[in-house]
PDB file of C-alpha atoms and ligand atoms in Angstrom:
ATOM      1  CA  UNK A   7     -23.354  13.882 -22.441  1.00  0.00           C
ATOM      2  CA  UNK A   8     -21.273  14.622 -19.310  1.00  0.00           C
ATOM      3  CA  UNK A   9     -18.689  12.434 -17.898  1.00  0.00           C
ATOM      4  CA  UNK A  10     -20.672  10.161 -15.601  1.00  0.00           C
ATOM      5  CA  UNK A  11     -19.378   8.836 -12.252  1.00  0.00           C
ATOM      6  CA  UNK A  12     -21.510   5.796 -10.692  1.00  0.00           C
ATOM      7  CA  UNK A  13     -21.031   5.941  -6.954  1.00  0.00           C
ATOM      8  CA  UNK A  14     -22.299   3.273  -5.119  1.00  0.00           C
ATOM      9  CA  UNK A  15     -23.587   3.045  -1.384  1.00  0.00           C
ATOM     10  CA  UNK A  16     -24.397   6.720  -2.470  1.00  0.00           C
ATOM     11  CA  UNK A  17     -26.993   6.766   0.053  1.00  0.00           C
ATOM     12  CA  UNK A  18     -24.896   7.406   3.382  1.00  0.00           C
ATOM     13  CA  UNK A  19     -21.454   7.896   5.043  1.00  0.00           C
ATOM     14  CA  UNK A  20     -18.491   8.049   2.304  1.00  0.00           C
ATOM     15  CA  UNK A  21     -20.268   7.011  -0.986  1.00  0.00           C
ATOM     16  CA  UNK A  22     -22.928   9.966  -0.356  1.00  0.00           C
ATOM     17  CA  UNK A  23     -19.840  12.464   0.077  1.00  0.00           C
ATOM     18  CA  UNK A  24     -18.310  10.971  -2.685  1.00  0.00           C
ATOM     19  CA  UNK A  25     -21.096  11.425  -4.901  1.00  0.00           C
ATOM     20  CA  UNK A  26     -21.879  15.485  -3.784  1.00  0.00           C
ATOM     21  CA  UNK A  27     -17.659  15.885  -4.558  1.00  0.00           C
ATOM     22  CA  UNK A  28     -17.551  14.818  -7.970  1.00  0.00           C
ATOM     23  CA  UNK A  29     -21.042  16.449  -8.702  1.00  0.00           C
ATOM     24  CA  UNK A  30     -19.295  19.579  -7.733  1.00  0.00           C
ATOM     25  CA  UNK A  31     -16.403  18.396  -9.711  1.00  0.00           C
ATOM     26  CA  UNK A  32     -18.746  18.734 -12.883  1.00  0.00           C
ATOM     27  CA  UNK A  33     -19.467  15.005 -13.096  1.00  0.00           C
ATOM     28  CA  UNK A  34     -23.060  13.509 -13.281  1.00  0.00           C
ATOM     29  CA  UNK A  35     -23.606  11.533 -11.137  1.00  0.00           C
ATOM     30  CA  UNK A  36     -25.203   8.395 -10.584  1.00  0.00           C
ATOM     31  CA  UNK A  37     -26.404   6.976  -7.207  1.00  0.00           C
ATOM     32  CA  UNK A  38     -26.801   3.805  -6.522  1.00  0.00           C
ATOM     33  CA  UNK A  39     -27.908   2.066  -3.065  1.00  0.00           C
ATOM     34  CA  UNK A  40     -30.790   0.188  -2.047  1.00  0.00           C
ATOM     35  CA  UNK A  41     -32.109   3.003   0.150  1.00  0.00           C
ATOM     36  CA  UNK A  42     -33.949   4.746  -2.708  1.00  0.00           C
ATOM     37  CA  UNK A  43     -35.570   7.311  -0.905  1.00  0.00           C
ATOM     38  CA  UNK A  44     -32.021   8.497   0.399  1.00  0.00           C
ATOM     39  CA  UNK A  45     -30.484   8.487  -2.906  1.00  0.00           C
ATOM     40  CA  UNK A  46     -33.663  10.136  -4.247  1.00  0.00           C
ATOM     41  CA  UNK A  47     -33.276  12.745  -1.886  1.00  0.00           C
ATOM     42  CA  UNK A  48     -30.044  13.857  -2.778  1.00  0.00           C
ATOM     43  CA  UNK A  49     -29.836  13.701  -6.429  1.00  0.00           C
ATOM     44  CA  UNK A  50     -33.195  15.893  -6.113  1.00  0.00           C
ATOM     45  CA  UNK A  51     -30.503  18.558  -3.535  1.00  0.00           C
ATOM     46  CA  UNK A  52     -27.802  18.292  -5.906  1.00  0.00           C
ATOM     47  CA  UNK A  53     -30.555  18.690  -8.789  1.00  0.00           C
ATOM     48  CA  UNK A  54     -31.571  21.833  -7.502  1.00  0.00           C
ATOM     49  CA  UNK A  55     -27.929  23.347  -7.025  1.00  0.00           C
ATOM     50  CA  UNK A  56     -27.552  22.743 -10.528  1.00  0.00           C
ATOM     51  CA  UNK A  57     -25.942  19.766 -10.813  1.00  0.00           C
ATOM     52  CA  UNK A  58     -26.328  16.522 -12.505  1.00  0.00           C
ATOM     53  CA  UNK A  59     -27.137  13.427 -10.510  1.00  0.00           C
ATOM     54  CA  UNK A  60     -29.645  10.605 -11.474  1.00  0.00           C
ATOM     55  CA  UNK A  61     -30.726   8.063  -8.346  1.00  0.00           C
ATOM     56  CA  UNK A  62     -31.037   3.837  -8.932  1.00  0.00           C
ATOM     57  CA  UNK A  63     -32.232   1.234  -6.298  1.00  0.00           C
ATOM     58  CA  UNK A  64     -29.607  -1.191  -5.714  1.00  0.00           C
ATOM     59  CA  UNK A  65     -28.319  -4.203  -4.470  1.00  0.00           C
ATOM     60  CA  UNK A  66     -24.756  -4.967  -5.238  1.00  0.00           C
ATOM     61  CA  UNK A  67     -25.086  -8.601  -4.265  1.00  0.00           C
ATOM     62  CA  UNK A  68     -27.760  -8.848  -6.760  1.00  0.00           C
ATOM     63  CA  UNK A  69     -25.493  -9.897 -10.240  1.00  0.00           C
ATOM     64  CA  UNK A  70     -28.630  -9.510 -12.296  1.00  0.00           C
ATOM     65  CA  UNK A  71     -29.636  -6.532 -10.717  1.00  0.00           C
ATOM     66  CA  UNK A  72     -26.200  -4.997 -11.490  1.00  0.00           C
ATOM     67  CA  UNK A  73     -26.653  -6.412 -15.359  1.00  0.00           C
ATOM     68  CA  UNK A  74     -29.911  -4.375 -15.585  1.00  0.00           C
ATOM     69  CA  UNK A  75     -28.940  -1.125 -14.064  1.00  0.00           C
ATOM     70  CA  UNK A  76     -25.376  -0.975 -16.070  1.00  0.00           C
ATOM     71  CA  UNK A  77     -27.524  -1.678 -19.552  1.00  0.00           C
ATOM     72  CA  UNK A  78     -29.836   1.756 -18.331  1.00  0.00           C
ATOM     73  CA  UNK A  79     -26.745   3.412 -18.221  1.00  0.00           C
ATOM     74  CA  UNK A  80     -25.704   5.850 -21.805  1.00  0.00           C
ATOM     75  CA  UNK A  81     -22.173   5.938 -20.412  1.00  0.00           C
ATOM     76  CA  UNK A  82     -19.828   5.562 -17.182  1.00  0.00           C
ATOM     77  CA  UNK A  83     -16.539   6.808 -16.910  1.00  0.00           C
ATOM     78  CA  UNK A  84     -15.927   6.309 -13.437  1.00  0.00           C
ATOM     79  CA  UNK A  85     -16.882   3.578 -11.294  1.00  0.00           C
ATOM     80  CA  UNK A  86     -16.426   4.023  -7.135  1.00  0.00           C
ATOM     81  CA  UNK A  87     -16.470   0.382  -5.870  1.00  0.00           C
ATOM     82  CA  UNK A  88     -17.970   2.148  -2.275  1.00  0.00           C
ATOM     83  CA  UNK A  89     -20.525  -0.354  -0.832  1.00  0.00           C
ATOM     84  CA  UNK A  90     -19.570  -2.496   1.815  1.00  0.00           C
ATOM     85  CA  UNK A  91     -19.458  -2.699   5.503  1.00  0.00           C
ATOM     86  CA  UNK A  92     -18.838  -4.838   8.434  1.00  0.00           C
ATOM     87  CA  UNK A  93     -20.952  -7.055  10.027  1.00  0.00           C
ATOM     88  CA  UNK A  94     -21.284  -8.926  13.434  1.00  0.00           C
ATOM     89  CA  UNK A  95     -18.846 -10.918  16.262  1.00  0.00           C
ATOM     90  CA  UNK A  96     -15.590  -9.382  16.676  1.00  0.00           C
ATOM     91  CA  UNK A  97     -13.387 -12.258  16.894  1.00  0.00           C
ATOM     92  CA  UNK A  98     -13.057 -15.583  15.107  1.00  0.00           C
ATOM     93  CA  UNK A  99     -13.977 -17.278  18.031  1.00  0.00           C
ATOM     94  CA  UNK A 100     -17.482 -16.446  17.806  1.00  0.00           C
ATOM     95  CA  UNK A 101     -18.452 -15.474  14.375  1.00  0.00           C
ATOM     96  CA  UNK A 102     -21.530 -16.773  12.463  1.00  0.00           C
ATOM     97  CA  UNK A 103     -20.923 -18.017   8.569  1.00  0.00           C
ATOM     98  CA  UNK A 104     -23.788 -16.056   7.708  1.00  0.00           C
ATOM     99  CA  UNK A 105     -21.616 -13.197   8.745  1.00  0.00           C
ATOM    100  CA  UNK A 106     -19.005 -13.980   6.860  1.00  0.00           C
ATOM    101  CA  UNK A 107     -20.823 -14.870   3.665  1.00  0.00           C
ATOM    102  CA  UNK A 108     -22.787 -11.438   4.126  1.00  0.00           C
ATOM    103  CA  UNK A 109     -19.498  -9.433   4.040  1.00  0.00           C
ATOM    104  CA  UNK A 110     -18.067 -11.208   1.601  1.00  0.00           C
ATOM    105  CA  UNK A 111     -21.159 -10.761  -1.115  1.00  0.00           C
ATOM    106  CA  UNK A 112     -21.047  -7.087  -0.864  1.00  0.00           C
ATOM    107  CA  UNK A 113     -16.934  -6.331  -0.006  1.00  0.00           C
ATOM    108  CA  UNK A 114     -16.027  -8.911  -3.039  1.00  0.00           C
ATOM    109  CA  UNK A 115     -18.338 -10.122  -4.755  1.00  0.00           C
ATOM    110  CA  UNK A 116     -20.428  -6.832  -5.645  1.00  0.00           C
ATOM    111  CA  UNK A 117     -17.037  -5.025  -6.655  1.00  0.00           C
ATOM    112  CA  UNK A 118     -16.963  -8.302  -9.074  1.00  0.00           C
ATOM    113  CA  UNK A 119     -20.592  -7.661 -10.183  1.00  0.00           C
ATOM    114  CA  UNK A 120     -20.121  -3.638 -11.000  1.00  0.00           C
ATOM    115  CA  UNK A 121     -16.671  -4.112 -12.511  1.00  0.00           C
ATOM    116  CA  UNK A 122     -17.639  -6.628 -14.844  1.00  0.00           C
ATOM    117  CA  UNK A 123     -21.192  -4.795 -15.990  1.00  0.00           C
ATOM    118  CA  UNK A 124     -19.773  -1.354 -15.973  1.00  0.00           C
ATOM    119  CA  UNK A 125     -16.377  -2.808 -18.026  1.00  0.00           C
ATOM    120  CA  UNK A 126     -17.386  -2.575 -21.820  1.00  0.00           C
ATOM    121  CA  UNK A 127     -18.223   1.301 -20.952  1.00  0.00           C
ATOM    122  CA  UNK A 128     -15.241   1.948 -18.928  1.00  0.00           C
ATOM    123  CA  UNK A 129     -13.407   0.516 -21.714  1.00  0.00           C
ATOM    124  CA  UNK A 130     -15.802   3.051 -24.369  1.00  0.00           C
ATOM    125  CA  UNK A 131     -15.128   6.223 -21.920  1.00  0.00           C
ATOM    126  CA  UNK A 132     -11.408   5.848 -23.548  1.00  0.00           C
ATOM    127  CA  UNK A 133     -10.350   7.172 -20.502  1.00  0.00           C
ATOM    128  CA  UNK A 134     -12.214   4.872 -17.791  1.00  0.00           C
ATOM    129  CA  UNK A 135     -11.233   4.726 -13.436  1.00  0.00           C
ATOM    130  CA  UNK A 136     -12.181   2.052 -11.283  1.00  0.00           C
ATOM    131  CA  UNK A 137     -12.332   3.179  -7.779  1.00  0.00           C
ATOM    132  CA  UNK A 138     -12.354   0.246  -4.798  1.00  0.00           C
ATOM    133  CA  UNK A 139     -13.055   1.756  -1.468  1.00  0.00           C
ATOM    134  CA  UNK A 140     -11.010  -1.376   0.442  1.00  0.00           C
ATOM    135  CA  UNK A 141      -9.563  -0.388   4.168  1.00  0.00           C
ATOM    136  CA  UNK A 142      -6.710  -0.486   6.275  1.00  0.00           C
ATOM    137  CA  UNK A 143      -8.234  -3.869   7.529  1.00  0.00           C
ATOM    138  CA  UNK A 144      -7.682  -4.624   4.351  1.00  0.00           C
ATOM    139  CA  UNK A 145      -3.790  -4.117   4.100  1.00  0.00           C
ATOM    140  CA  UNK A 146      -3.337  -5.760   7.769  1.00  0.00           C
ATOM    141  CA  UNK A 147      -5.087  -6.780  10.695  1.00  0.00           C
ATOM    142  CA  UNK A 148      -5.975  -6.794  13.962  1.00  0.00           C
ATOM    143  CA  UNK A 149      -7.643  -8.834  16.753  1.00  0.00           C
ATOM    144  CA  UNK A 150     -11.015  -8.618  16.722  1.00  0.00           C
ATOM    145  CA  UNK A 151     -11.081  -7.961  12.486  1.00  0.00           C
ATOM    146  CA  UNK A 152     -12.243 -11.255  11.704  1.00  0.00           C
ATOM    147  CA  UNK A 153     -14.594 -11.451   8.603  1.00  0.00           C
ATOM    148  CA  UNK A 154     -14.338  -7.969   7.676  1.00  0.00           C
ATOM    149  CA  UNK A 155     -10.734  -8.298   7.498  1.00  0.00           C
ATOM    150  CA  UNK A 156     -10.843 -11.285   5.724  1.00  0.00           C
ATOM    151  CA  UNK A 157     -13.652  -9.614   3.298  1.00  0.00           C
ATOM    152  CA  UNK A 158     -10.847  -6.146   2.619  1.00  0.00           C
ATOM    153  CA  UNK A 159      -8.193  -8.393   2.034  1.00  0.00           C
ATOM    154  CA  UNK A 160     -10.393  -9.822  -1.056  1.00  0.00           C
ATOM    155  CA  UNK A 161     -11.131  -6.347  -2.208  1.00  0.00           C
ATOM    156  CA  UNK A 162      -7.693  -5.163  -2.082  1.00  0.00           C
ATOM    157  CA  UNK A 163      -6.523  -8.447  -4.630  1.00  0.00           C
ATOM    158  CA  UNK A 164      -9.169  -7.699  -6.668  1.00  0.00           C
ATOM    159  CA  UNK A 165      -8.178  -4.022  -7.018  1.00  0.00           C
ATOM    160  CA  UNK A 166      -4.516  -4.986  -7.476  1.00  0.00           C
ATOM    161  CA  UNK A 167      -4.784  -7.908  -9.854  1.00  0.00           C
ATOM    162  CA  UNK A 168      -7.267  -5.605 -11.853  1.00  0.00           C
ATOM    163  CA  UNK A 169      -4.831  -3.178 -12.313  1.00  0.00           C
ATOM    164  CA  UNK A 170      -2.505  -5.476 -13.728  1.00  0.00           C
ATOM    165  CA  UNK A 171      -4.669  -6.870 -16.246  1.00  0.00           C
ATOM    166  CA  UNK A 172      -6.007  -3.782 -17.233  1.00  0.00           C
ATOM    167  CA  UNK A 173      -2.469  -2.192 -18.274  1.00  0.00           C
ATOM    168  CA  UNK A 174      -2.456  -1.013 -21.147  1.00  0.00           C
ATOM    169  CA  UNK A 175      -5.972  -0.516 -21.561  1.00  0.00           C
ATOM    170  CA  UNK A 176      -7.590   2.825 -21.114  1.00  0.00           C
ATOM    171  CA  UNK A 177      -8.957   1.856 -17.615  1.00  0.00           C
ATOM    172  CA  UNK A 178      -6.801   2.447 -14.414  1.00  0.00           C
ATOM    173  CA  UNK A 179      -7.891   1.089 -10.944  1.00  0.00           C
ATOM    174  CA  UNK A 180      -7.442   3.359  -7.573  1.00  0.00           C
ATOM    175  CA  UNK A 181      -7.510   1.668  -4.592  1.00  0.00           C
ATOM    176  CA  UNK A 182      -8.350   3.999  -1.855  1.00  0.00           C
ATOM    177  CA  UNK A 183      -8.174   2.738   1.957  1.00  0.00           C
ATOM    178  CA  UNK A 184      -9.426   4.514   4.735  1.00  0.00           C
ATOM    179  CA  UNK A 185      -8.601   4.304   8.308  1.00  0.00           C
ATOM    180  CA  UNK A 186     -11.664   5.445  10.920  1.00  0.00           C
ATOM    181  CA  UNK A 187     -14.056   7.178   9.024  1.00  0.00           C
ATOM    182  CA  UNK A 188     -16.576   8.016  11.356  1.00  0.00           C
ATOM    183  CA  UNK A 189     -19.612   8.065   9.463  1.00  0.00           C
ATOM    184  CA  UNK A 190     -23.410   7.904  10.769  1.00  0.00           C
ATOM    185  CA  UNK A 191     -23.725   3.958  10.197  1.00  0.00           C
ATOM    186  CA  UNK A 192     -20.631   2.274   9.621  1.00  0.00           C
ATOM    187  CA  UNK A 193     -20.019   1.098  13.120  1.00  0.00           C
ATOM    188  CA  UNK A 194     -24.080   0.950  13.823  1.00  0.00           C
ATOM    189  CA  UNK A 195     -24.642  -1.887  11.422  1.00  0.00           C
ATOM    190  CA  UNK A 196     -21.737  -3.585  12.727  1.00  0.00           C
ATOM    191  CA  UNK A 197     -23.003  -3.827  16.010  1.00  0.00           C
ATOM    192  CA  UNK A 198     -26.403  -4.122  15.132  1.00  0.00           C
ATOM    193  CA  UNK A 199     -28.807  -3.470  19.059  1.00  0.00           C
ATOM    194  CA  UNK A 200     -25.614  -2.537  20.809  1.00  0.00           C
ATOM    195  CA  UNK A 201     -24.929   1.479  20.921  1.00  0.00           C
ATOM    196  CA  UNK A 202     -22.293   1.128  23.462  1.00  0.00           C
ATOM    197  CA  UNK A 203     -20.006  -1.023  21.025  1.00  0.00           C
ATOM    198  CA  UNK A 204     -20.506   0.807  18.359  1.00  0.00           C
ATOM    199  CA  UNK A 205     -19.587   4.252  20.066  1.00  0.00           C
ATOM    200  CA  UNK A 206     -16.722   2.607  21.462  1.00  0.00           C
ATOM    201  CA  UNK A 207     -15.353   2.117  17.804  1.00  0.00           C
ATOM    202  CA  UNK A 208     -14.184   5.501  17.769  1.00  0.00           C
ATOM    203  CA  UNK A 209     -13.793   6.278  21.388  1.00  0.00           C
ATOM    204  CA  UNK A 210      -9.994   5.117  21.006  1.00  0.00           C
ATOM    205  CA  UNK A 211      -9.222   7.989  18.204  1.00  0.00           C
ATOM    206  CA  UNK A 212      -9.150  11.180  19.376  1.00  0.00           C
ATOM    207  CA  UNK A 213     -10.338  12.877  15.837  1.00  0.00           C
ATOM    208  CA  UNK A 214     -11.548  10.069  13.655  1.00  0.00           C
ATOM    209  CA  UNK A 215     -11.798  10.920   9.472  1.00  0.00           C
ATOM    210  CA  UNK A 216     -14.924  12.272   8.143  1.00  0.00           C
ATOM    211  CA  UNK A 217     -16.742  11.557   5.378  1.00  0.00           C
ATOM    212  CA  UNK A 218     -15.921  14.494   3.384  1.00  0.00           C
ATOM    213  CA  UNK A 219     -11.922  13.412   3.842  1.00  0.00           C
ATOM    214  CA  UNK A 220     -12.405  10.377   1.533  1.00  0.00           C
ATOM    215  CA  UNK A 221     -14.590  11.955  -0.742  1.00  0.00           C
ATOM    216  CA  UNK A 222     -11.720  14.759  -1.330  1.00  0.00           C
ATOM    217  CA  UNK A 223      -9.069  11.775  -1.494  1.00  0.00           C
ATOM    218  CA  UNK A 224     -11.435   9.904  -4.159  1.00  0.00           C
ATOM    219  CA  UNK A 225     -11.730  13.298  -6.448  1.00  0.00           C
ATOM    220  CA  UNK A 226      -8.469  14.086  -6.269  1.00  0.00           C
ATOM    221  CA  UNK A 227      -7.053  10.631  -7.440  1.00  0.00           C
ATOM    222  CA  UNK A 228     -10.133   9.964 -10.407  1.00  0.00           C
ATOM    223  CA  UNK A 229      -9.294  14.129 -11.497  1.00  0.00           C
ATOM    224  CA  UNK A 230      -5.651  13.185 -11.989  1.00  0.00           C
ATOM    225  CA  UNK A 231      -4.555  13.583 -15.905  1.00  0.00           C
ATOM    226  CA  UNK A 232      -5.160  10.654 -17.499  1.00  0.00           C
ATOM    227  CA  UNK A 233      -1.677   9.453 -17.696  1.00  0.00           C
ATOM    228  CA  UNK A 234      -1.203   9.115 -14.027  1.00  0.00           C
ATOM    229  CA  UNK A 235      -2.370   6.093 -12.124  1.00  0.00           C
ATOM    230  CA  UNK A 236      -2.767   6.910  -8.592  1.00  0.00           C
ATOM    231  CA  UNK A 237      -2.224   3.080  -7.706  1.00  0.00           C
ATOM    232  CA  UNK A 238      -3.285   2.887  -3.377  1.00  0.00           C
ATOM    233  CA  UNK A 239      -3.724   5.810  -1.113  1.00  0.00           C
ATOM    234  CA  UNK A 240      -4.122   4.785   2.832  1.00  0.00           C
ATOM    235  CA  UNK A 241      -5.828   7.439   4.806  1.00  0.00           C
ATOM    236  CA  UNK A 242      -5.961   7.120   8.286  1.00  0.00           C
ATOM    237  CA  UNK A 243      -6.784   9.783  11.235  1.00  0.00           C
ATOM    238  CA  UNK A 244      -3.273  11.658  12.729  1.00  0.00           C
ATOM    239  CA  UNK A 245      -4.484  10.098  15.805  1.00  0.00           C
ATOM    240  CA  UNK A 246      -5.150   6.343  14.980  1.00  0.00           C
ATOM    241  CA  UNK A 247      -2.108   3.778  15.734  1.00  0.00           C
ATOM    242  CA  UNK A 248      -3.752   0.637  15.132  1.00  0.00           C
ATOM    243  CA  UNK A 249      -4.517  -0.993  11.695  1.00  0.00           C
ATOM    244  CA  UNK A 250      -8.504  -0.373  12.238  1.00  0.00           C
TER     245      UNK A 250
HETATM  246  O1  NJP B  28     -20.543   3.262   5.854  1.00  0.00           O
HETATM  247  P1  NJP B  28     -22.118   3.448   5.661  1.00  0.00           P
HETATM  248  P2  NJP B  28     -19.270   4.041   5.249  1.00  0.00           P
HETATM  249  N1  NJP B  28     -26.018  -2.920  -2.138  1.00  0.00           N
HETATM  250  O2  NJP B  28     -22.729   2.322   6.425  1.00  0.00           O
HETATM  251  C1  NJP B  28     -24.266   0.625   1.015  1.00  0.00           C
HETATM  252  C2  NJP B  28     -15.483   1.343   3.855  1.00  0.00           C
HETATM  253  N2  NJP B  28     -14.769   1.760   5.053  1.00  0.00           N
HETATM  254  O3  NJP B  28     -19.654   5.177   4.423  1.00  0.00           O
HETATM  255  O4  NJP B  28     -27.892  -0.063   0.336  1.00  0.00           O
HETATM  256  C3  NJP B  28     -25.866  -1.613  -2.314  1.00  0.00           C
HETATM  257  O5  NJP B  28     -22.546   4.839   5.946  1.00  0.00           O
HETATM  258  C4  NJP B  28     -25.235   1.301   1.944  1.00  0.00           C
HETATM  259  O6  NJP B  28     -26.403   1.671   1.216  1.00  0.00           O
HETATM  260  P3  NJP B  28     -27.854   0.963   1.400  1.00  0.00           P
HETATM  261  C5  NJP B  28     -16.642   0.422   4.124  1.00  0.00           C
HETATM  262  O7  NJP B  28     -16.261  -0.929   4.270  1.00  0.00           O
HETATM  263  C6  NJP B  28     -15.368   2.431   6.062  1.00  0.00           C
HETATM  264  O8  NJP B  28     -18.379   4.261   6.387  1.00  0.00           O
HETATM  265  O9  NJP B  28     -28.819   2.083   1.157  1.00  0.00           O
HETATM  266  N3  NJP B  28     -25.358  -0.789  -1.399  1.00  0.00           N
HETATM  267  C7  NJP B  28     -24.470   2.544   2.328  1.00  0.00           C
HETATM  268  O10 NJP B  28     -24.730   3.608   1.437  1.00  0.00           O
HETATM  269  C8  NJP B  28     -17.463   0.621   2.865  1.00  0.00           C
HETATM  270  O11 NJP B  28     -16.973  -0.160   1.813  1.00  0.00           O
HETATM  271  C9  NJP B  28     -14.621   2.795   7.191  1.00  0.00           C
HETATM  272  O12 NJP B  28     -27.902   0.409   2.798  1.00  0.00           O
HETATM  273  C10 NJP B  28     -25.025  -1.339  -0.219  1.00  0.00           C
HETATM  274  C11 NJP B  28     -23.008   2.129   2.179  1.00  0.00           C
HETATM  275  O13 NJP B  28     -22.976   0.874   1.515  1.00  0.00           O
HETATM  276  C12 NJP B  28     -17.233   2.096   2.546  1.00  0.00           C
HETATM  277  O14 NJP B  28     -16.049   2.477   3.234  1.00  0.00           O
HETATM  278  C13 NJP B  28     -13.286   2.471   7.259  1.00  0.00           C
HETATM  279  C14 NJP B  28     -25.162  -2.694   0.049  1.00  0.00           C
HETATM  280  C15 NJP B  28     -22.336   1.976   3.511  1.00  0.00           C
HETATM  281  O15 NJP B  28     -22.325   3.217   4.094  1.00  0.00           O
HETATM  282  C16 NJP B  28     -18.373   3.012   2.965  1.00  0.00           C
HETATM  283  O16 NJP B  28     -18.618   2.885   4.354  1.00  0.00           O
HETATM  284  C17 NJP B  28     -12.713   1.789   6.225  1.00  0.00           C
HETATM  285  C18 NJP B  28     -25.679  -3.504  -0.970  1.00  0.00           C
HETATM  286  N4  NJP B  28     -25.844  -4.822  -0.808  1.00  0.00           N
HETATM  287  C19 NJP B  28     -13.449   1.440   5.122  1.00  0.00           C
HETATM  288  N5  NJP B  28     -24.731  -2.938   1.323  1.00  0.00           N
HETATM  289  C20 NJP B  28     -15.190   3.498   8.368  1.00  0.00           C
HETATM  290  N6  NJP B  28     -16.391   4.038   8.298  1.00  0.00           N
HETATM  291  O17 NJP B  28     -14.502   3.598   9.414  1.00  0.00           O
HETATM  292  C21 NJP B  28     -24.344  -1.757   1.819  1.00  0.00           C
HETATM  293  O18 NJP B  28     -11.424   1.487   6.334  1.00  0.00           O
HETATM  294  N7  NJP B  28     -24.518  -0.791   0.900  1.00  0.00           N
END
């Protein structure tokens, strides 16, 4: 069978871009999210341009969720660590726990969950790359980062201590960190009820990422020869100064 890339958050914003790149790349692909009717939708589009792409419901915080969909699987070569997202008060001052523990079940703890179940097939691939979608907010900070921050930070350890234990072994680990992306829902489900915030997100950068800017960056770093490890790309808009 084909090389197989699971993407996951495939069903929006960067992991859907992601996941139409390396289908045109001549991966299949698989899409997870828990959206099924998006992800159903395009593996049918990218189906019916010829291409391979299979769609799973998903919940990356789920751990036995993640068991059961990574025993469906015949292979994986490539895993993109992609769902995630921000959630709630912008500074400390005023955040809510459940916030916090929210962000940090799908930033952390799902790249724990898919790393660990797609592992013994990564490792079988013989030539296996873990992708982790972290952020800027994940290398730095800045005021008003608060949990999210705090949530990148653990996704960037994981990706770098992962790397380290993995030498040798015929998995490498790509970090990938965007700057502004702006995507349809990213900012939306941050500031759940309040459109005003969430446009303001990108009012600051005159030409923000897209989508399709990560999704190149993410083929171009798993397509590398097999030798290379492309250890941490940070991608951030010409215009953006800040650490956002
Ligand atoms: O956002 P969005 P992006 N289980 O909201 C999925 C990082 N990033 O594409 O489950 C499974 O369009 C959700 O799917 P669904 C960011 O932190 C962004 O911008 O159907 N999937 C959706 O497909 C994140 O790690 C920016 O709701 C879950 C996807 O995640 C990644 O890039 C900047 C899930 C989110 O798509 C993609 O974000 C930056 C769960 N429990 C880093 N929870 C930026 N946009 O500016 C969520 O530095 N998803």
């Amino acid at each position: 069978s084909r090389r197989t890339a699971v993407v996951t958050g495939a069903s929006s914003g960067i992991g859907a871009a992601t996941a139409r790149r390396l289908a045109a790349s001549g991966y299949r692909v698989v899409l997870a999210a828990r959206r099924t009717d998006r992800v159903e939708a395009l593996a049918a589009e990218l189906a019916e341009a010829g291409q391979e792409a299979v769609a799973h419901a998903l919940d990356v915080t789920d751990r036995a969720a993640v068991n059961a969909f990574a025993a469906s699987l015949d292979r994986c070569d490539v895993l993109v660590n992609n769902a995630g997202g921000a959630l709630g008060a912008d500074r400390i001052d005023a955040a809510e726990p459940a916030d916090w523990r929210a962000m940090y079940e799908v930033n952390v703890l799902g790249v724990l969950h898919l790393t660990q179940a797609l592992l013994p097939a990564l490792r079988a691939s013989g030539d296996g790359t873990i992708v982790v979608l972290s952020s800027t907010a994940g290398l730095a900070t800045y005021e008003g980062g608060g949990g999210y921050v705090a949530a990148k930070h653990g996704a960037h350890v994981i990706a770098e201590t992962l790397r380290l234990e993995l030498c040798g072994e015929p998995v490498r680990v790509i970090e990938i960190a965007p700057g502004m992306v702006k995507t349809e829902e990213f900012a939306k489900n941050r500031y759940a009820g309040d459109e005003d915030k969430a446009a303001a997100v990108y009012a600051g950068v005159a030409e923000p990422l897209t989508a399709e800017d990560i999704a190149d960056t993410v083929d171009w770093a798993v397509t590398r020869p097999s030798h290379v490890n492309i250890d941490l790309l940070v991608v951030r808009p010409r215009a953006q100064a800040s650490n956002y």
